[in-house]
Every structure is written in structure tokens, then in C-alpha cells.
Amino acid sequence: MTTDRVTGRGIFDPELLDRCISCGFCLPACPTYAQTLDEGSSPRGRINLMRALETGELDDDDSRLREEASFCLGCRACEPVCPAGVQYGQLLETWRDHQWSGRRRPPLAQLLMLVASRTPLLRAIGVVRRHARTPSVPAAPTTLMLGCFERGLYPGVSRSARALLPDIAVPADQGCCGALHAHNGESERGVELARRLGEQLPGVIVTTAGGCAAHLTTVLGRDRVHELSEHLVKTGASPVGRLSVGGRRARVALQDSCHLRNGMGVFAEPRALISAVADLVAVPGEASCCGAAGTYSLLRPRDSRRILDPKLDAIEAADLDYVVAVNPGCLRQLETGLRRRSSKVRAVHLADLLAAAAGGTPLPRGRRWTLPRIRVPARRAGAARITGGPTA
Amino acid sequence: MSLDRDVVGELETIVGADHVRTGRGDLEPYARDATPLFRGVPDAVVSPRTAEEVAAVLRLATRTGIPVIPRGAGSNLSAGTLADRGGIVLVLTRMDRILEISPDELLARVEAGVTTAALGEAAAAKGLLYAPDPGSRTVSTVGGNVATCAGGLRGLKYGVTRNYVLGTTAVLPTGEIIRTGGRLWKDVAGYDLTRLLTGSEGTLGVLTEITVALLPMPATTNTGVAYFPTLADAGRAVTAVIGDGIVPATLEFLDAKCIGAVEEYANLGLRLDAGALLLFGDDGAADAVERNLTRIGELCTAHRAMEVTLAADVARSDALLAARRCSLPALSRLGTLTILEDATVPRPRLAEMVGRIDEIAERYDVPIATFGHAGDGNLHPTCVVDRQDDAAIERAHKAFGDVFAAAIGMDGTITGEHGVGAAKLPYLEARLGADQMALLRRIKAAFDPAGILNPGKLGS
């Protein structure tokens, strides 16, 4: 019998690595495996790479090892389909901590983390962008989290959330939750920032970002963190009004937030809320990653677009008015992709959609400033494209 | 050992440089399949797109004596795709086209890398059923299913993969591309090479295209569940059901240890005072399904069932099946090493066999829970231990040696559906005897004179 023990350098918790039974049930769930059909780009294959890193069979500089630590979206779609309960997200964080330590970390990720760690800077951006704000309430039962980049990119989302939850406290003095750090090779810093945010925001923290919710939950516990849709459903708030387009109910689809769905099991809630104010349309692939994946769309723009393109095809083919995101990264990704195609479909945050339905007000226009566009060569020849979305 | 640079160059010429990988980190993910404790790093991973490319790779391998290990999704539990002698892992997942679904002829033609689930969905879209449903159907490939003659939950009523393979295109290790069988239900021209290749575990040829039989999709399916004080009672109920002329589509059982683990894991509200849980289901015309399930319920009650529930609707039916679906996840969480076996005995001896497994587990002091297919006697004794505990792993292996011997002693077999691979080759002679082992080797040599195709497995 061949011995196959995974013990060695102490990079990983052996218990977490051993949990994988290599059954391969994760393969069909993995967006990057679908791209390459190469085992190395699948969760099972990556766990085998981690095992080889742990045992020393592969050294830190192995090119494939480094490539896969970065190519993985970190969407965790492999977790709900895993019969053995492998905590892949946790393994990936540990892997990136090791693989991206020191100078190996992508400089852009380093820069973003640096910005997100500076609470006064976030605060200043937030003030300029006029996010929702209430005086600091030390004993508030629920507080709204503003996010680091969300308050700058989409300040209207916090205003909409406040309109839906008039009693919620929104102190301006709050930092980043640390999800960014946890996913980019600084998991200790990620935990530290989450703890600090937990001190800044007492009581239940309501967040409009699925990715932040999942990260905060791992540090502060499930009871302290509610994603917005979850909070609305849990507190029995029923959405009011309806959203019309040209005299009929709006046709709306949801793009799941991967970490909200796969990490927290929240996916029915946003759908229930949308159905209450509009026609909820199911779009193929709506539960799989849009390619935003935190910093991924910036670090690996070409791969990010390969993931996004078939999704945009499906969105355009479904004759939608709006596609709803429950995470700012997904919102930016969809917005940018749809704009690039001059699509008639608009990407909106769930908070904005619900607030617009309740207030009978039009949905806010997209953000007025954009991040610099990174030029990406056209798609690979041969990739199927469903046409049908009207182009302006 | 690594491949000669000229060989790598030739491989790149055959399939394209993008589809030959030789980096240390590229090879590592192909060092394992789904079989615990087996690891063997290949020298190259090659992904062909056509039968002609496969043929060229095999000719090169025969000429140079390099082992070739065909691989689909790598979900097998027998170390059947283990590259323990190095060589080329030939991955067929790029050959993933569904070529034809014919409602008129009730057949489908697919490339070997199509997943079982994709074939099932394509058939269902035309109102047809591909009956074999191995547990790994979402990931496993049709080529892998045929190569291992995969089973599944519907074995009693519908049979297994071999009952559905009408024809294959296979590449011989010496490079010839042969087509066996075809689109015919009746065809006795020559030895039945289709059946020989089915279950040959990638040791005789590389399957590149398969023609399978389809069935009309049954109108309805429904499910029921019964609890029994002992597994022996459940076994007698199963015998009574079949004696009554009913052949249910589903007849699955969980033993008491399995019920406990599933309840602990999923909180389904299962009865923990029961010695066995029997899931039964049928499909077909609505009135026939209802009649059969009612009758099965009556027979269970007549055989000391403590409680019988028939699903009221599809959602409830799914909830009942959850207990069976949860078995492996629930058991695998009890430790870090899960050894899932598939000893099989004639149906009437199922309860006796589970009793023997319990004795053996106690003797070797390893936890073994058993679930499986009561309809066809196919058991899944599952041992869960700590991966770091060498002594427990050693005891588990000894225990399974005794389990296989016990199965053979009951006119059973060492593997019902997982295959022999490298994992069970040491036990094969006990099942087949020396004469058949020698015949297997002669057959292997006739197909593969250089012995390059999946060495160390069947026929070795």
C-alpha cells in the first residue's frame, strides 16, 4: 500500500486538509475548472497542491502553485456541494497568507489594503460622497456598516438602506471589515480589522455587502452580523410598493453574492424581497460567480471577463430591466460589463431597488465616476455568444 | 523519472503544446483519484481531443514502453487511475460532445468525457431516461462509467451500465481504432467485445465514444420509508416484496450506526430506536406506482416494520431520500479518513452479511457503518478513522480483508460496482481463482502486447 500522509511544514491545519476525501464533487461547481478542464484549476486539485506544499513535495516558488493560488476566484461554490464539509475558503486564506507573503503579494492588492486600513481616509471619502449618517449612538441595537470602498463607490446604497430601516444607527466612524485583507494573504490583519469594527459598531451589524457579511461572521459570530436582505426578512419587514417599467411590473433577476450564498447560506431572502416588488426572473448561472471576486477583477481582468461574459449573455437573453446585486464588488462588475455592451439592462443594489419601489422614486443613476478601465483583449475566438440584447 | 524531451516534443506535436503538461505542480493534482491512501505522480498529463490523437499517443507509448493511464473525472474508489509507475495520464474530459440523442432509436451517442449528469439532462430534455445513476453522476464521465461498469441506486429494476452500452469506439494500445457493437439491440457477430471493454478499467483500450440505450422517461416516481427493529427483519421484508412480484426502482437500506450518524449530522427526525431503515421507491405510471408502494408498505408492516411512511408529494419524497444521500457526508465527518467499500452478496444473505461485518469491525476495533442497495445485495461498509492513526488504518485494512473473504464465502464478490483497480487487485485471485487470473492476463496481452495501458491493475 502506498502511504499517503499529509504532515509536514505546518503551513496548514492538517485537520482541514485531511477533510477532503478527493471525491471530485466540487469539479462541476468550480468556475475556473470549467474554463480549463484541468484538475489543477479545480478545488480538489488545488487541495492536492496545498498538500504537496505542506509536505514539501512542491516548493513555494513552483509556478503552478503560485498561479493557482491567484487563479482561484475564492467564490467558495465548492463548499455547499462538498459531501465532506471541507472549509475551502479557510484553506485558501491560509494558502494565500503563505503564497503571497512579503514581496510576492500583488502590488495592487497591497495598495487597496493599505487604503482600506486607513479609517480617517475612508471617513473623508465617505463625507465627500455623502453616505448616510446618524450621530454616534453608543447603545444602538443595530448599526449599518458602510464598508470601505462601498461608501465611496456607492454612497447611495447606505442612504437607501437607511430609508428601509429608519431606526438604524449609521456612525461615520467605522473602518474596513478586513475581508479584503483576509482574501489577499493577510488573514491575521483581516481578523484584527473585523474585531475592531465589532467594537466600533455595537449590537447587530447590518451590511449591504455579502462578502463583508461572510467575513465578519467568521470573526464575530453568526448572531452579530446580518446581511441586509437577511435582516429585513428576519425582522419581518415586508417590502412595500412595486417597481414598474413602462406600466408593467419590472423584470428583475438576482446575481447571488458568492460568499453570502456559499458561506452564509443566504440566497432565498433577496429573492423573496425582489418578488414582493417586481417579477423575479431566473437567469441561468445566477448563483455562480460573476468574476468580481473581491480584488480579482482588478488583479486578473482577463480571467474575470471570461467568467463574466457568458453571464452577461444570459442576462441580456432574459429580457430583464434590472439585475440586482447584494455586494458592491458584484454591482461594479455587472455595471461595468453591461455598460461596455451598451446594454439596456441596469445593475442595481438590492437596497436601491427596494427603496425605489417603496418611495415610488426612480432608481438612482449609476455612479458618476469610474475606476480606470483596464484594457482587455477581445474574447477568445470560438467562445459562444448569444446575441439578442439590444444595443444602442 | 521524467520523460525524454523528444517524447514530450512528440506528444506536443500530437495534441498541441497547451495540452501536454509536465511541470511538477501540473502533475501533482493528477497524483490521486478518489481513493484514499493511494498516490502516484505521473510524468505527463495529456489531454487529447480526438480518437486519432489518442491513437497517436498510444502508438508512441507502445513504441517507447511508457505507461498510459486513461482518466475521466477521477472519481473512482479503486485507485483505478493511479499512476504509481509514472507515465502519461491521458485525460479525456476535453472529449465532451454529446453527438446524438435519438428518440426514434432510443439511444444516445456521446464522447467519452461527457459527464453522466450531462447525458442524463440531454436525454431528459427529449423525454428520455439514461437509467444508470452512479452516486458520482454529477462529476463522473460516461467513459469512466463504462470502463468501470458503474452501478447506482436503480440496479435491481434497471441493471447497471453494462446493460445500456450498445457500442463503443475504442483505441487499442497498439494504435488501431475499433468500433464495437453499434446501434443494434441484436448483434451476435463475433465475440462481445463491447461487454469485454465494459468494466475493463482502462486496461484493454481507451474508450473515446459510446453509444448507450435510453428508455422512455417514467411518468412519475414516488418513495416510502420503513423502520425495522433489526436489519434481518428488513431483509425478510425485501424478500417478501420481490416474492410478491414487485421489482421496485429503489430499495436502499441504512443500518443503525448509519441512522445515528445521519441524524447527528442532518437532524432529519429519524428514529434512533430502529435497527434498520429501508427506503423504497418506484417509477412508472402513477396508478401502478401508488399500487406498488402501498403493497410494499403492507409487506413491511407484515414483517415487523415499526413504522411505514409513504411520501405524499415530490418534496416529501426528496426529504425521505435525504437520509440516504446524507449517509456518506454524515459518516465522513466522523473522522478524517473514510474508506468506502462495496462487497456484494446474493440479496437474501444481505442481513447475514451485515451481521458478519459488525462482528469483524468489533474484532478489529474499527468503526464500520453499513448502508447500501438492498435490492441487489450491494453493501457499502464504510470505515471512518483518523488519517494520522497508522495502527487504526492497518486494522481497517485487515478488517476489510476479512469482509471480502466473508462475501466470497457467501457466493458474493469483493466489489459490486467500484472496480478492482490497484486497490483490490490483491484480493482478486481469491474471487476468480488462478485459472481465471491467467486467462485475464492472456486477454490483456492480446490487446496490449507491450503492457503499457494502465499497468498494475486488471490483467496484471
Short mmCIF file of N, CA and C in Angstrom, two decimals, chain B residues 305-418:
data_model
loop_
_atom_site.label_atom_id
_atom_site.label_comp_id
_atom_site.label_asym_id
_atom_site.label_seq_id
_atom_site.Cartn_x
_atom_site.Cartn_y
_atom_site.Cartn_z
N ALA B 305 -42.26 -4.18 10.56
CA ALA B 305 -41.86 -2.77 10.47
C ALA B 305 -42.46 -2.01 11.64
N MET B 306 -41.65 -1.13 12.22
CA MET B 306 -42.11 -0.32 13.36
C MET B 306 -42.95 0.85 12.89
N GLU B 307 -42.68 1.27 11.65
CA GLU B 307 -43.34 2.46 11.14
C GLU B 307 -43.13 2.50 9.63
N VAL B 308 -44.19 2.83 8.89
CA VAL B 308 -44.07 2.95 7.43
C VAL B 308 -44.66 4.29 7.01
N THR B 309 -43.91 5.03 6.19
CA THR B 309 -44.41 6.32 5.70
C THR B 309 -44.29 6.34 4.18
N LEU B 310 -45.37 6.72 3.50
CA LEU B 310 -45.30 6.92 2.06
C LEU B 310 -45.26 8.42 1.80
N ALA B 311 -44.41 8.84 0.87
CA ALA B 311 -44.31 10.27 0.59
C ALA B 311 -45.59 10.77 -0.04
N ALA B 312 -46.06 11.92 0.46
CA ALA B 312 -47.32 12.46 -0.06
C ALA B 312 -47.09 13.20 -1.37
N ASP B 313 -45.90 13.74 -1.55
CA ASP B 313 -45.64 14.51 -2.77
C ASP B 313 -44.14 14.43 -3.09
N VAL B 314 -43.77 15.11 -4.16
CA VAL B 314 -42.39 15.04 -4.62
C VAL B 314 -41.42 15.62 -3.58
N ALA B 315 -41.83 16.74 -2.96
CA ALA B 315 -40.94 17.39 -1.98
C ALA B 315 -40.69 16.44 -0.81
N ARG B 316 -41.75 15.76 -0.38
CA ARG B 316 -41.62 14.84 0.74
C ARG B 316 -40.76 13.64 0.32
N SER B 317 -40.91 13.24 -0.91
CA SER B 317 -40.12 12.14 -1.45
C SER B 317 -38.63 12.48 -1.39
N ASP B 318 -38.31 13.71 -1.78
CA ASP B 318 -36.92 14.17 -1.71
C ASP B 318 -36.42 14.17 -0.28
N ALA B 319 -37.29 14.57 0.64
CA ALA B 319 -36.89 14.62 2.05
C ALA B 319 -36.56 13.22 2.57
N LEU B 320 -37.36 12.23 2.13
CA LEU B 320 -37.09 10.86 2.56
C LEU B 320 -35.75 10.36 2.00
N LEU B 321 -35.51 10.70 0.73
CA LEU B 321 -34.26 10.26 0.11
C LEU B 321 -33.04 10.93 0.73
N ALA B 322 -33.27 12.05 1.40
CA ALA B 322 -32.15 12.79 2.00
C ALA B 322 -31.37 11.91 2.97
N ALA B 323 -32.07 11.02 3.68
CA ALA B 323 -31.38 10.15 4.65
C ALA B 323 -30.31 9.32 3.96
N ARG B 324 -30.65 8.83 2.77
CA ARG B 324 -29.69 8.02 2.02
C ARG B 324 -28.58 8.89 1.44
N ARG B 325 -28.98 10.04 0.90
CA ARG B 325 -27.98 10.93 0.30
C ARG B 325 -27.00 11.44 1.35
N CYS B 326 -27.46 11.60 2.57
CA CYS B 326 -26.62 12.13 3.64
C CYS B 326 -25.67 11.09 4.22
N SER B 327 -25.85 9.83 3.86
CA SER B 327 -25.09 8.78 4.55
C SER B 327 -23.59 9.01 4.49
N LEU B 328 -23.07 9.20 3.28
CA LEU B 328 -21.62 9.35 3.15
C LEU B 328 -21.12 10.65 3.80
N PRO B 329 -21.79 11.80 3.50
CA PRO B 329 -21.35 13.02 4.19
C PRO B 329 -21.37 12.88 5.70
N ALA B 330 -22.41 12.25 6.22
CA ALA B 330 -22.53 12.13 7.68
C ALA B 330 -21.42 11.26 8.24
N LEU B 331 -21.17 10.13 7.58
CA LEU B 331 -20.13 9.23 8.08
C LEU B 331 -18.75 9.85 7.94
N SER B 332 -18.51 10.53 6.82
CA SER B 332 -17.16 11.06 6.58
C SER B 332 -16.77 12.12 7.60
N ARG B 333 -17.77 12.72 8.25
CA ARG B 333 -17.45 13.74 9.25
C ARG B 333 -17.01 13.15 10.58
N LEU B 334 -17.11 11.82 10.71
CA LEU B 334 -16.75 11.20 11.98
C LEU B 334 -15.24 11.06 12.13
N GLY B 335 -14.50 11.28 11.06
CA GLY B 335 -13.05 11.17 11.13
C GLY B 335 -12.45 11.84 9.92
N THR B 336 -11.14 11.63 9.70
CA THR B 336 -10.52 12.29 8.57
C THR B 336 -10.14 11.32 7.45
N LEU B 337 -10.43 10.04 7.67
CA LEU B 337 -10.16 9.09 6.60
C LEU B 337 -11.37 8.18 6.44
N THR B 338 -11.98 8.22 5.27
CA THR B 338 -13.18 7.44 5.01
C THR B 338 -12.87 6.37 3.98
N ILE B 339 -13.00 5.12 4.36
CA ILE B 339 -12.78 4.02 3.42
C ILE B 339 -14.14 3.42 3.11
N LEU B 340 -14.56 3.59 1.86
CA LEU B 340 -15.90 3.17 1.43
C LEU B 340 -15.75 1.94 0.55
N GLU B 341 -16.28 0.81 0.99
CA GLU B 341 -16.13 -0.41 0.22
C GLU B 341 -17.47 -0.85 -0.37
N ASP B 342 -17.44 -1.90 -1.17
CA ASP B 342 -18.68 -2.30 -1.84
C ASP B 342 -18.78 -3.80 -2.05
N ALA B 343 -18.45 -4.55 -1.00
CA ALA B 343 -18.64 -6.01 -1.04
C ALA B 343 -20.12 -6.29 -1.33
N THR B 344 -20.36 -7.36 -2.08
CA THR B 344 -21.72 -7.64 -2.54
C THR B 344 -22.04 -9.11 -2.36
N VAL B 345 -23.25 -9.38 -1.90
CA VAL B 345 -23.67 -10.78 -1.68
C VAL B 345 -25.03 -10.99 -2.32
N PRO B 346 -25.41 -12.26 -2.53
CA PRO B 346 -26.76 -12.50 -3.03
C PRO B 346 -27.78 -11.86 -2.09
N ARG B 347 -28.83 -11.29 -2.69
CA ARG B 347 -29.78 -10.48 -1.92
C ARG B 347 -30.29 -11.13 -0.63
N PRO B 348 -30.67 -12.42 -0.63
CA PRO B 348 -31.23 -12.98 0.60
C PRO B 348 -30.23 -13.04 1.76
N ARG B 349 -28.94 -12.87 1.48
CA ARG B 349 -27.95 -13.00 2.55
C ARG B 349 -27.44 -11.65 3.05
N LEU B 350 -28.14 -10.60 2.65
CA LEU B 350 -27.70 -9.25 2.98
C LEU B 350 -27.59 -9.02 4.49
N ALA B 351 -28.65 -9.38 5.21
CA ALA B 351 -28.65 -9.13 6.66
C ALA B 351 -27.56 -9.95 7.35
N GLU B 352 -27.40 -11.18 6.89
CA GLU B 352 -26.36 -12.05 7.44
C GLU B 352 -24.98 -11.41 7.24
N MET B 353 -24.80 -10.86 6.05
CA MET B 353 -23.51 -10.23 5.73
C MET B 353 -23.26 -9.01 6.62
N VAL B 354 -24.30 -8.20 6.82
CA VAL B 354 -24.12 -7.02 7.68
C VAL B 354 -23.76 -7.46 9.10
N GLY B 355 -24.37 -8.57 9.54
CA GLY B 355 -24.03 -9.12 10.86
C GLY B 355 -22.57 -9.50 10.93
N ARG B 356 -22.08 -10.11 9.86
CA ARG B 356 -20.67 -10.51 9.82
C ARG B 356 -19.75 -9.29 9.84
N ILE B 357 -20.16 -8.25 9.10
CA ILE B 357 -19.36 -7.02 9.08
C ILE B 357 -19.26 -6.44 10.49
N ASP B 358 -20.40 -6.44 11.20
CA ASP B 358 -20.39 -5.91 12.57
C ASP B 358 -19.43 -6.69 13.46
N GLU B 359 -19.46 -8.04 13.33
CA GLU B 359 -18.53 -8.87 14.11
C GLU B 359 -17.08 -8.54 13.80
N ILE B 360 -16.81 -8.42 12.50
CA ILE B 360 -15.42 -8.16 12.06
C ILE B 360 -14.96 -6.79 12.59
N ALA B 361 -15.85 -5.80 12.50
CA ALA B 361 -15.50 -4.46 12.97
C ALA B 361 -15.15 -4.49 14.46
N GLU B 362 -15.95 -5.27 15.20
CA GLU B 362 -15.71 -5.36 16.64
C GLU B 362 -14.38 -6.05 16.92
N ARG B 363 -14.11 -7.11 16.14
CA ARG B 363 -12.89 -7.87 16.35
C ARG B 363 -11.65 -7.00 16.12
N TYR B 364 -11.70 -6.16 15.12
CA TYR B 364 -10.53 -5.33 14.81
C TYR B 364 -10.61 -3.95 15.46
N ASP B 365 -11.68 -3.72 16.21
CA ASP B 365 -11.83 -2.45 16.92
C ASP B 365 -11.76 -1.25 15.97
N VAL B 366 -12.53 -1.32 14.88
CA VAL B 366 -12.66 -0.17 13.98
C VAL B 366 -14.15 0.09 13.77
N PRO B 367 -14.54 1.35 13.66
CA PRO B 367 -15.96 1.64 13.43
C PRO B 367 -16.33 1.43 11.96
N ILE B 368 -17.26 0.53 11.69
CA ILE B 368 -17.75 0.34 10.32
C ILE B 368 -19.27 0.45 10.34
N ALA B 369 -19.79 1.41 9.61
CA ALA B 369 -21.24 1.54 9.44
C ALA B 369 -21.57 1.08 8.03
N THR B 370 -22.77 0.53 7.83
CA THR B 370 -23.08 -0.01 6.52
C THR B 370 -24.40 0.54 6.01
N PHE B 371 -24.36 0.99 4.77
CA PHE B 371 -25.58 1.33 4.05
C PHE B 371 -25.45 0.68 2.68
N GLY B 372 -26.46 0.80 1.85
CA GLY B 372 -26.29 0.22 0.53
C GLY B 372 -27.57 -0.12 -0.15
N HIS B 373 -27.43 -0.97 -1.16
CA HIS B 373 -28.53 -1.26 -2.08
C HIS B 373 -29.12 -2.61 -1.70
N ALA B 374 -30.24 -2.57 -0.98
CA ALA B 374 -30.86 -3.81 -0.51
C ALA B 374 -31.41 -4.63 -1.67
N GLY B 375 -31.74 -3.96 -2.76
CA GLY B 375 -32.34 -4.65 -3.89
C GLY B 375 -31.36 -5.59 -4.59
N ASP B 376 -30.08 -5.24 -4.60
CA ASP B 376 -29.14 -6.07 -5.34
C ASP B 376 -28.00 -6.58 -4.46
N GLY B 377 -28.15 -6.50 -3.15
CA GLY B 377 -27.15 -7.09 -2.26
C GLY B 377 -25.82 -6.35 -2.21
N ASN B 378 -25.80 -5.15 -2.77
CA ASN B 378 -24.56 -4.38 -2.85
C ASN B 378 -24.43 -3.51 -1.59
N LEU B 379 -23.46 -3.88 -0.73
CA LEU B 379 -23.30 -3.17 0.54
C LEU B 379 -22.20 -2.12 0.45
N HIS B 380 -22.35 -1.09 1.25
CA HIS B 380 -21.27 -0.11 1.37
C HIS B 380 -20.80 0.00 2.81
N PRO B 381 -20.05 -1.01 3.28
CA PRO B 381 -19.46 -0.87 4.61
C PRO B 381 -18.45 0.27 4.58
N THR B 382 -18.60 1.20 5.51
CA THR B 382 -17.79 2.40 5.48
C THR B 382 -17.06 2.55 6.81
N CYS B 383 -15.75 2.61 6.70
CA CYS B 383 -14.93 2.70 7.91
C CYS B 383 -14.36 4.11 8.00
N VAL B 384 -14.52 4.75 9.14
CA VAL B 384 -14.02 6.10 9.30
C VAL B 384 -13.04 6.14 10.46
N VAL B 385 -11.80 6.50 10.15
CA VAL B 385 -10.76 6.58 11.18
C VAL B 385 -9.99 7.88 11.04
N ASP B 386 -9.03 8.08 11.88
CA ASP B 386 -8.17 9.25 11.84
C ASP B 386 -7.01 8.98 10.88
N ARG B 387 -6.83 9.89 9.92
CA ARG B 387 -5.80 9.69 8.90
C ARG B 387 -4.40 9.59 9.50
N GLN B 388 -4.21 10.19 10.67
CA GLN B 388 -2.88 10.17 11.27
C GLN B 388 -2.65 8.91 12.13
N ASP B 389 -3.69 8.09 12.26
CA ASP B 389 -3.60 6.92 13.15
C ASP B 389 -3.25 5.66 12.34
N ASP B 390 -1.95 5.42 12.17
CA ASP B 390 -1.49 4.31 11.35
C ASP B 390 -2.01 2.95 11.83
N ALA B 391 -2.06 2.78 13.15
CA ALA B 391 -2.49 1.49 13.69
C ALA B 391 -3.94 1.23 13.33
N ALA B 392 -4.79 2.26 13.42
CA ALA B 392 -6.21 2.09 13.09
C ALA B 392 -6.38 1.80 11.60
N ILE B 393 -5.57 2.46 10.76
CA ILE B 393 -5.66 2.23 9.31
C ILE B 393 -5.27 0.78 8.99
N GLU B 394 -4.23 0.32 9.66
CA GLU B 394 -3.79 -1.06 9.48
C GLU B 394 -4.90 -2.04 9.88
N ARG B 395 -5.54 -1.77 11.02
CA ARG B 395 -6.64 -2.65 11.47
C ARG B 395 -7.81 -2.61 10.49
N ALA B 396 -8.08 -1.41 9.94
CA ALA B 396 -9.18 -1.28 8.98
C ALA B 396 -8.91 -2.14 7.75
N HIS B 397 -7.65 -2.11 7.28
CA HIS B 397 -7.33 -2.92 6.10
C HIS B 397 -7.49 -4.41 6.38
N LYS B 398 -7.07 -4.81 7.57
CA LYS B 398 -7.24 -6.23 7.92
C LYS B 398 -8.72 -6.57 8.00
N ALA B 399 -9.50 -5.66 8.58
CA ALA B 399 -10.93 -5.90 8.71
C ALA B 399 -11.55 -6.07 7.34
N PHE B 400 -11.18 -5.22 6.39
CA PHE B 400 -11.78 -5.32 5.07
C PHE B 400 -11.33 -6.60 4.35
N GLY B 401 -10.11 -7.04 4.62
CA GLY B 401 -9.69 -8.33 4.08
C GLY B 401 -10.64 -9.44 4.51
N ASP B 402 -11.02 -9.40 5.79
CA ASP B 402 -11.97 -10.39 6.30
C ASP B 402 -13.36 -10.20 5.70
N VAL B 403 -13.74 -8.94 5.50
CA VAL B 403 -15.06 -8.66 4.91
C VAL B 403 -15.13 -9.26 3.50
N PHE B 404 -14.08 -9.06 2.71
CA PHE B 404 -14.07 -9.61 1.35
C PHE B 404 -14.15 -11.14 1.39
N ALA B 405 -13.37 -11.73 2.31
CA ALA B 405 -13.39 -13.19 2.42
C ALA B 405 -14.78 -13.68 2.80
N ALA B 406 -15.43 -12.97 3.71
CA ALA B 406 -16.78 -13.35 4.12
C ALA B 406 -17.75 -13.26 2.95
N ALA B 407 -17.61 -12.20 2.15
CA ALA B 407 -18.51 -12.03 1.00
C ALA B 407 -18.32 -13.18 0.01
N ILE B 408 -17.06 -13.52 -0.27
CA ILE B 408 -16.78 -14.62 -1.21
C ILE B 408 -17.36 -15.92 -0.67
N GLY B 409 -17.24 -16.09 0.65
CA GLY B 409 -17.79 -17.29 1.29
C GLY B 409 -19.31 -17.39 1.16
N MET B 410 -19.97 -16.29 0.89
CA MET B 410 -21.43 -16.31 0.72
C MET B 410 -21.82 -16.24 -0.76
N ASP B 411 -20.95 -16.69 -1.63
CA ASP B 411 -21.17 -16.57 -3.08
C ASP B 411 -21.27 -15.11 -3.52
N GLY B 412 -20.61 -14.28 -2.81
CA GLY B 412 -20.64 -12.86 -3.16
C GLY B 412 -19.34 -12.45 -3.85
N THR B 413 -19.07 -11.12 -3.86
CA THR B 413 -17.89 -10.65 -4.57
C THR B 413 -17.21 -9.52 -3.80
N ILE B 414 -15.95 -9.26 -4.16
CA ILE B 414 -15.16 -8.25 -3.46
C ILE B 414 -15.55 -6.83 -3.85
N THR B 415 -16.15 -6.70 -5.02
CA THR B 415 -16.57 -5.37 -5.45
C THR B 415 -17.79 -5.48 -6.36
N GLY B 416 -18.84 -4.76 -6.02
CA GLY B 416 -20.07 -4.81 -6.81
C GLY B 416 -20.09 -3.77 -7.90
N GLU B 417 -19.50 -2.60 -7.61
CA GLU B 417 -19.61 -1.52 -8.58
C GLU B 417 -18.43 -0.56 -8.59
N HIS B 418 -17.54 -0.63 -7.63
CA HIS B 418 -16.43 0.33 -7.61
C HIS B 418 -15.28 -0.06 -8.52
#
